[in-house]
GROMACS .gro file of C-alpha atoms in nm:
model
  344
    1MET     CA    1   0.000   0.000   0.000
    2ILE     CA    2   0.144   0.334  -0.108
    3ILE     CA    3   0.063   0.650   0.090
    4LEU     CA    4   0.171   0.982  -0.060
    5LYS     CA    5   0.316   1.224   0.194
    6GLN     CA    6   0.484   1.563   0.223
    7GLY     CA    7   0.705   1.702   0.497
    8ASN     CA    8   1.011   1.583   0.683
    9LEU     CA    9   1.088   1.219   0.600
   10LEU     CA   10   1.325   1.191   0.896
   11GLU     CA   11   1.029   1.227   1.132
   12ASP     CA   12   0.848   0.934   0.972
   13GLU     CA   13   0.783   0.636   1.202
   14ALA     CA   14   0.837   0.370   0.936
   15GLU     CA   15   1.055   0.068   1.006
   16ALA     CA   16   1.302   0.169   0.733
   17LEU     CA   17   1.397   0.511   0.602
   18VAL     CA   18   1.550   0.546   0.255
   19ASN     CA   19   1.831   0.797   0.206
   20THR     CA   20   1.950   0.903  -0.141
   21VAL     CA   21   2.330   0.896  -0.176
   22ASN     CA   22   2.615   0.910  -0.424
   23CYS     CA   23   2.890   0.650  -0.453
   24VAL     CA   24   3.184   0.862  -0.341
   25GLY     CA   25   3.116   0.909   0.030
   26VAL     CA   26   2.982   1.267   0.030
   27MET     CA   27   2.660   1.375   0.200
   28GLY     CA   28   2.679   1.748   0.146
   29LYS     CA   29   2.332   1.865   0.046
   30GLY     CA   30   1.962   1.790   0.058
   31ILE     CA   31   1.818   1.491   0.236
   32ALA     CA   32   2.157   1.314   0.251
   33LEU     CA   33   2.297   1.597   0.463
   34GLN     CA   34   1.995   1.575   0.692
   35PHE     CA   35   2.054   1.200   0.738
   36LYS     CA   36   2.423   1.265   0.806
   37GLN     CA   37   2.335   1.507   1.085
   38ALA     CA   38   2.065   1.284   1.233
   39TYR     CA   39   2.256   0.955   1.205
   40PRO     CA   40   2.633   1.022   1.225
   41GLU     CA   41   2.715   0.653   1.286
   42MET     CA   42   2.531   0.560   0.968
   43PHE     CA   43   2.737   0.817   0.776
   44SER     CA   44   3.059   0.670   0.914
   45GLU     CA   45   2.962   0.321   0.790
   46TYR     CA   46   2.856   0.461   0.452
   47GLU     CA   47   3.183   0.653   0.413
   48LYS     CA   48   3.388   0.340   0.486
   49ALA     CA   49   3.176   0.136   0.244
   50CYS     CA   50   3.241   0.393  -0.028
   51ARG     CA   51   3.616   0.366   0.030
   52ARG     CA   52   3.581  -0.009  -0.017
   53LYS     CA   53   3.385   0.053  -0.342
   54GLU     CA   54   3.085  -0.128  -0.195
   55VAL     CA   55   2.836   0.151  -0.267
   56GLN     CA   56   2.742   0.107  -0.631
   57PRO     CA   57   2.445   0.194  -0.855
   58GLY     CA   58   2.170  -0.063  -0.820
   59LYS     CA   59   2.293  -0.189  -0.482
   60MET     CA   60   2.145  -0.086  -0.147
   61HIS     CA   61   2.370  -0.004   0.147
   62VAL     CA   62   2.176  -0.104   0.459
   63VAL     CA   63   2.265   0.018   0.808
   64SER     CA   64   2.090  -0.105   1.121
   65THR     CA   65   2.012   0.164   1.378
   66LYS     CA   66   2.033  -0.101   1.652
   67SER     CA   67   1.720   0.051   1.801
   68LEU     CA   68   1.413  -0.123   1.941
   69LEU     CA   69   1.207   0.167   1.807
   70ASN     CA   70   1.160   0.272   1.446
   71PRO     CA   71   1.344   0.337   1.229
   72LYS     CA   72   1.532   0.012   1.258
   73TYR     CA   73   1.709   0.050   0.925
   74ILE     CA   74   1.856   0.331   0.715
   75ILE     CA   75   1.875   0.219   0.354
   76ASN     CA   76   2.120   0.421   0.145
   77PHE     CA   77   1.993   0.420  -0.212
   78PRO     CA   78   2.259   0.529  -0.469
   79THR     CA   79   2.090   0.777  -0.703
   80LYS     CA   80   2.412   0.940  -0.825
   81ARG     CA   81   2.748   0.791  -0.920
   82HIS     CA   82   2.927   1.111  -0.817
   83TRP     CA   83   2.783   1.404  -0.624
   84LYS     CA   84   2.865   1.631  -0.919
   85ASN     CA   85   2.657   1.421  -1.161
   86LYS     CA   86   2.286   1.409  -1.231
   87SER     CA   87   2.085   1.095  -1.156
   88ARG     CA   88   2.021   0.833  -1.423
   89MET     CA   89   1.685   0.664  -1.461
   90GLU     CA   90   1.850   0.327  -1.520
   91ASP     CA   91   2.019   0.354  -1.177
   92ILE     CA   92   1.680   0.424  -1.017
   93GLU     CA   93   1.527   0.120  -1.187
   94LEU     CA   94   1.816  -0.110  -1.088
   95GLY     CA   95   1.808   0.029  -0.737
   96LEU     CA   96   1.435  -0.028  -0.697
   97ALA     CA   97   1.480  -0.393  -0.792
   98ASP     CA   98   1.746  -0.436  -0.523
   99LEU     CA   99   1.540  -0.235  -0.271
  100ILE     CA  100   1.248  -0.475  -0.315
  101LYS     CA  101   1.488  -0.762  -0.257
  102VAL     CA  102   1.614  -0.600   0.067
  103VAL     CA  103   1.259  -0.533   0.189
  104LYS     CA  104   1.171  -0.901   0.142
  105GLU     CA  105   1.492  -1.030   0.301
  106LEU     CA  106   1.457  -0.812   0.612
  107ASN     CA  107   1.081  -0.864   0.628
  108ILE     CA  108   1.028  -0.487   0.640
  109LYS     CA  109   0.661  -0.395   0.687
  110SER     CA  110   0.682  -0.017   0.651
  111ILE     CA  111   0.923   0.204   0.458
  112ALA     CA  112   0.958   0.576   0.381
  113LEU     CA  113   1.104   0.689   0.050
  114PRO     CA  114   1.204   1.034  -0.080
  115PRO     CA  115   1.149   1.133  -0.446
  116LEU     CA  116   1.440   0.926  -0.578
  117GLY     CA  117   1.671   1.115  -0.813
  118CYS     CA  118   1.454   1.427  -0.820
  119GLY     CA  119   1.556   1.768  -0.686
  120ASN     CA  120   1.937   1.787  -0.703
  121GLY     CA  121   1.934   1.469  -0.912
  122GLY     CA  122   1.744   1.635  -1.193
  123LEU     CA  123   1.492   1.358  -1.274
  124ARG     CA  124   1.123   1.434  -1.326
  125TRP     CA  125   0.888   1.327  -1.048
  126ASP     CA  126   0.614   1.237  -1.295
  127GLU     CA  127   0.855   0.984  -1.446
  128VAL     CA  128   1.007   0.851  -1.122
  129ARG     CA  129   0.683   0.807  -0.928
  130PRO     CA  130   0.536   0.541  -1.163
  131LYS     CA  131   0.862   0.344  -1.137
  132ILE     CA  132   0.836   0.336  -0.757
  133GLU     CA  133   0.465   0.245  -0.766
  134ALA     CA  134   0.530  -0.037  -1.011
  135ALA     CA  135   0.817  -0.176  -0.802
  136PHE     CA  136   0.602  -0.202  -0.486
  137LYS     CA  137   0.283  -0.307  -0.665
  138HIS     CA  138   0.303  -0.670  -0.555
  139LEU     CA  139   0.410  -0.602  -0.195
  140LYS     CA  140   0.057  -0.543  -0.066
  141GLU     CA  141   0.160  -0.613   0.295
  142VAL     CA  142   0.424  -0.336   0.297
  143GLU     CA  143   0.315   0.017   0.386
  144VAL     CA  144   0.509   0.257   0.164
  145HIS     CA  145   0.527   0.623   0.267
  146LEU     CA  146   0.623   0.800  -0.055
  147TYR     CA  147   0.733   1.160  -0.002
  148GLU     CA  148   0.661   1.396  -0.289
  149PRO     CA  149   0.901   1.676  -0.385
  150ALA     CA  150   0.833   1.976  -0.165
  151GLY     CA  151   1.176   2.125  -0.092
  152SER     CA  152   1.393   2.069   0.213
  153PRO     CA  153   1.240   2.088   0.560
  154ASN     CA  154   1.305   2.396   0.768
  155PRO     CA  155   1.666   2.368   0.899
  156ASP     CA  156   1.528   2.401   1.253
  157GLN     CA  157   1.341   2.074   1.204
  158ILE     CA  158   1.652   1.873   1.117
  159LYS     CA  159   1.751   1.638   1.396
  160ILE     CA  160   2.107   1.688   1.519
  161ARG     CA  161   2.277   1.391   1.680
  162THR     CA  162   2.636   1.480   1.594
  163LYS     CA  163   2.892   1.520   1.873
  164PRO     CA  164   2.926   1.881   1.994
  165PRO     CA  165   3.238   2.036   1.837
  166LYS     CA  166   3.524   2.174   2.042
  167MET     CA  167   3.536   2.550   2.077
  168THR     CA  168   3.842   2.704   1.910
  169ARG     CA  169   3.961   3.062   1.892
  170SER     CA  170   3.862   3.101   1.528
  171ARG     CA  171   3.517   2.955   1.592
  172ALA     CA  172   3.467   3.174   1.898
  173LEU     CA  173   3.566   3.488   1.706
  174LEU     CA  174   3.333   3.402   1.419
  175LEU     CA  175   3.045   3.346   1.663
  176MET     CA  176   3.116   3.683   1.827
  177LEU     CA  177   3.110   3.860   1.489
  178MET     CA  178   2.789   3.684   1.394
  179ASN     CA  179   2.639   3.807   1.718
  180ASP     CA  180   2.761   4.163   1.654
  181TYR     CA  181   2.603   4.161   1.311
  182SER     CA  182   2.271   4.026   1.443
  183ILE     CA  183   2.230   4.270   1.735
  184PRO     CA  184   2.091   4.562   1.528
  185GLY     CA  185   1.830   4.322   1.390
  186TYR     CA  186   1.995   4.237   1.058
  187LYS     CA  187   1.916   3.898   0.905
  188LEU     CA  188   2.226   3.679   0.900
  189SER     CA  189   2.262   3.446   0.602
  190LEU     CA  190   2.545   3.238   0.460
  191LEU     CA  191   2.652   3.531   0.242
  192GLU     CA  192   2.721   3.755   0.542
  193VAL     CA  193   2.891   3.477   0.741
  194GLN     CA  194   3.125   3.417   0.446
  195LYS     CA  195   3.223   3.786   0.442
  196LEU     CA  196   3.272   3.805   0.820
  197ALA     CA  197   3.500   3.500   0.802
  198TYR     CA  198   3.685   3.653   0.506
  199PHE     CA  199   3.775   3.970   0.695
  200LEU     CA  200   3.857   3.774   1.010
  201GLN     CA  201   4.117   3.586   0.808
  202VAL     CA  202   4.237   3.907   0.638
  203VAL     CA  203   4.316   4.075   0.973
  204GLY     CA  204   4.539   3.785   1.069
  205GLU     CA  205   4.328   3.511   1.227
  206PRO     CA  206   4.458   3.174   1.095
  207MET     CA  207   4.123   3.038   0.976
  208ARG     CA  208   4.278   2.814   0.706
  209LEU     CA  209   3.993   2.904   0.473
  210ARG     CA  210   4.052   2.878   0.098
  211PHE     CA  211   3.879   3.181  -0.050
  212GLU     CA  212   3.816   3.200  -0.422
  213LYS     CA  213   3.647   3.447  -0.654
  214GLY     CA  214   3.275   3.367  -0.630
  215LYS     CA  215   2.952   3.509  -0.767
  216TYR     CA  216   2.889   3.711  -0.451
  217GLY     CA  217   3.251   3.798  -0.375
  218PRO     CA  218   3.523   3.600  -0.194
  219TYR     CA  219   3.391   3.252  -0.112
  220ALA     CA  220   3.545   2.962   0.083
  221ASP     CA  221   3.373   2.629   0.037
  222ASN     CA  222   3.554   2.479   0.337
  223LEU     CA  223   3.381   2.732   0.565
  224ASN     CA  224   3.067   2.526   0.506
  225HIS     CA  225   3.232   2.234   0.686
  226VAL     CA  226   3.295   2.458   0.988
  227LEU     CA  227   2.935   2.581   0.993
  228LEU     CA  228   2.806   2.227   0.954
  229ARG     CA  229   2.996   2.127   1.268
  230LEU     CA  230   2.854   2.426   1.458
  231ASP     CA  231   2.497   2.373   1.335
  232GLY     CA  232   2.267   2.246   1.607
  233HIS     CA  233   2.523   2.313   1.881
  234PHE     CA  234   2.611   2.684   1.854
  235ILE     CA  235   2.410   2.801   1.554
  236ARG     CA  236   2.087   2.707   1.380
  237GLY     CA  237   1.961   2.760   1.027
  238PHE     CA  238   2.262   2.649   0.824
  239GLY     CA  239   2.066   2.342   0.718
  240ASP     CA  240   2.192   2.228   0.380
  241ARG     CA  241   2.385   2.539   0.273
  242ASN     CA  242   2.093   2.738   0.141
  243ARG     CA  243   2.240   3.083   0.075
  244ASP     CA  244   1.919   3.261   0.176
  245ALA     CA  245   1.840   3.066   0.494
  246GLU     CA  246   1.854   3.274   0.811
  247ILE     CA  247   2.131   3.167   1.047
  248TYR     CA  248   2.107   3.254   1.415
  249LEU     CA  249   2.303   3.185   1.731
  250LEU     CA  250   2.180   2.949   2.001
  251PRO     CA  251   2.160   3.094   2.355
  252ASN     CA  252   2.482   2.927   2.472
  253ALA     CA  253   2.697   3.039   2.179
  254VAL     CA  254   2.803   3.389   2.286
  255GLN     CA  255   2.859   3.287   2.648
  256GLU     CA  256   3.087   2.998   2.553
  257ALA     CA  257   3.269   3.209   2.292
  258GLU     CA  258   3.332   3.491   2.542
  259GLN     CA  259   3.451   3.245   2.803
  260TYR     CA  260   3.693   3.083   2.556
  261LEU     CA  261   3.837   3.420   2.445
  262GLN     CA  262   3.876   3.562   2.794
  263GLY     CA  263   4.225   3.705   2.844
  264ASP     CA  264   4.333   3.654   2.480
  265SER     CA  265   4.453   3.999   2.376
  266GLU     CA  266   4.540   3.898   2.020
  267ALA     CA  267   4.188   3.761   1.970
  268ASP     CA  268   4.044   4.087   2.104
  269GLU     CA  269   4.261   4.279   1.858
  270HIS     CA  270   4.138   4.072   1.562
  271LEU     CA  271   3.778   4.114   1.674
  272GLU     CA  272   3.809   4.492   1.702
  273LYS     CA  273   3.979   4.516   1.363
  274VAL     CA  274   3.692   4.337   1.187
  275ARG     CA  275   3.436   4.544   1.377
  276ASN     CA  276   3.616   4.853   1.250
  277VAL     CA  277   3.620   4.719   0.893
  278ILE     CA  278   3.248   4.646   0.871
  279GLN     CA  279   3.129   4.953   1.063
  280GLY     CA  280   2.872   5.130   0.851
  281PHE     CA  281   2.851   4.843   0.603
  282GLU     CA  282   2.647   4.597   0.812
  283THR     CA  283   2.410   4.482   0.537
  284PRO     CA  284   2.435   4.203   0.278
  285TYR     CA  285   2.501   4.464   0.010
  286GLY     CA  286   2.759   4.644   0.223
  287LEU     CA  287   2.955   4.333   0.319
  288GLU     CA  288   2.959   4.201  -0.037
  289LEU     CA  289   3.074   4.541  -0.163
  290LEU     CA  290   3.350   4.574   0.097
  291SER     CA  291   3.485   4.223   0.046
  292THR     CA  292   3.469   4.259  -0.333
  293VAL     CA  293   3.668   4.584  -0.328
  294HIS     CA  294   3.924   4.430  -0.092
  295TRP     CA  295   3.957   4.116  -0.305
  296VAL     CA  296   4.012   4.316  -0.624
  297VAL     CA  297   4.290   4.520  -0.462
  298LYS     CA  298   4.445   4.209  -0.304
  299GLU     CA  299   4.455   4.036  -0.641
  300ASN     CA  300   4.568   4.353  -0.825
  301PRO     CA  301   4.788   4.546  -0.579
  302ASP     CA  302   4.917   4.777  -0.852
  303ILE     CA  303   4.574   4.947  -0.877
  304LYS     CA  304   4.518   5.000  -0.504
  305ASP     CA  305   4.531   5.381  -0.549
  306ASP     CA  306   4.340   5.388  -0.878
  307VAL     CA  307   3.969   5.381  -0.798
  308ARG     CA  308   3.872   5.398  -1.169
  309SER     CA  309   4.059   5.074  -1.237
  310ILE     CA  310   3.904   4.914  -0.926
  311ILE     CA  311   3.555   5.008  -1.048
  312GLU     CA  312   3.635   4.860  -1.388
  313GLU     CA  313   3.761   4.534  -1.235
  314ILE     CA  314   3.448   4.501  -1.019
  315HIS     CA  315   3.215   4.571  -1.311
  316ASN     CA  316   3.401   4.307  -1.513
  317TRP     CA  317   3.362   4.054  -1.229
  318ASN     CA  318   3.016   3.953  -1.349
  319GLU     CA  319   2.697   4.109  -1.483
  320ARG     CA  320   2.536   4.107  -1.139
  321LYS     CA  321   2.805   4.326  -0.984
  322ARG     CA  322   2.797   4.559  -1.282
  323LYS     CA  323   2.425   4.614  -1.224
  324ILE     CA  324   2.409   4.648  -0.845
  325PHE     CA  325   2.737   4.817  -0.746
  326LYS     CA  326   2.721   5.189  -0.822
  327GLU     CA  327   3.044   5.377  -0.884
  328LYS     CA  328   2.986   5.608  -0.587
  329HIS     CA  329   2.933   5.309  -0.355
  330ILE     CA  330   3.250   5.139  -0.477
  331THR     CA  331   3.438   5.464  -0.422
  332LYS     CA  332   3.298   5.499  -0.070
  333ALA     CA  333   3.399   5.140   0.019
  334TRP     CA  334   3.747   5.196  -0.127
  335GLN     CA  335   3.790   5.517   0.071
  336HIS     CA  336   3.680   5.342   0.390
  337LEU     CA  337   3.917   5.048   0.346
  338LYS     CA  338   4.204   5.277   0.250
  339GLY     CA  339   4.136   5.507   0.542
  340ILE     CA  340   4.169   5.227   0.800
  341GLY     CA  341   4.480   5.080   0.640
  342MET     CA  342   4.320   4.768   0.491
  343LEU     CA  343   4.461   4.823   0.141
  344ASN     CA  344   4.828   4.858   0.234
   0.00000   0.00000   0.00000
């Protein structure tokens, strides 16, 4: 029996939950990331299985939760060969055949499935759904909870069972800056956190972040790994890296950060420097503008005193920056950074 559902699959009370995965050991987005956060031991087993080349298209990777309560099994269903690739319908069909086999072998009586290969996978739901219905057609005794595409659940609804991360100086400083930015009532998203981390590294904090030229200015993909560790313990809202999702601090974050930084004069110096940099530019537009101007000068030090060349470089960055960044705003940001010694 198939029951169509919408909502958060991880809250389903079925005996088995199906997670969509790739074959290279990465759970970085979408429902796979949610499973990784909710079932860290499962992710560890999956990662090891990928290293052993055991996770392959058409073959289920089954992990027991060792729980008396449901779910008793997490079934990793390979819908992508690599996380960079799109899903293939033939892999869905082969996988469904093996999934039915697993359901019979484990005598599973209820199972929850996401829209296999849809969303990030790129397959059409109106083509995938009939495949799933046909596969379970003869298992009348199995209750199938089939979740239709409806976007990711609210990040606040994602269960977090990962081990709390250790506080470090860089993490504490980033949390303090996030708090500073949020106090006036500004919405804090991934874009602003990226820029705060960028300037924290620029003033001398050894963040070990690898910034590159991105659509919205300097961008470090490995910052996402830091935020993922903090999510659910010191921050909430990071979810699965949605750029527009609102990120906020949990009540314990500032207290623990302050306690960790107590008596560290160098940390205080770095914090005050970044506060000085962003003063007057505490908006998404302002932080993107500031970091973009700084990046252009850093990459082209010979034009640091030539604002016309800086404007030209920024307008050549991409069409978006050409449209939104006015010459007078670029000039104002350049004057501010130059005035506080950030372009030397």
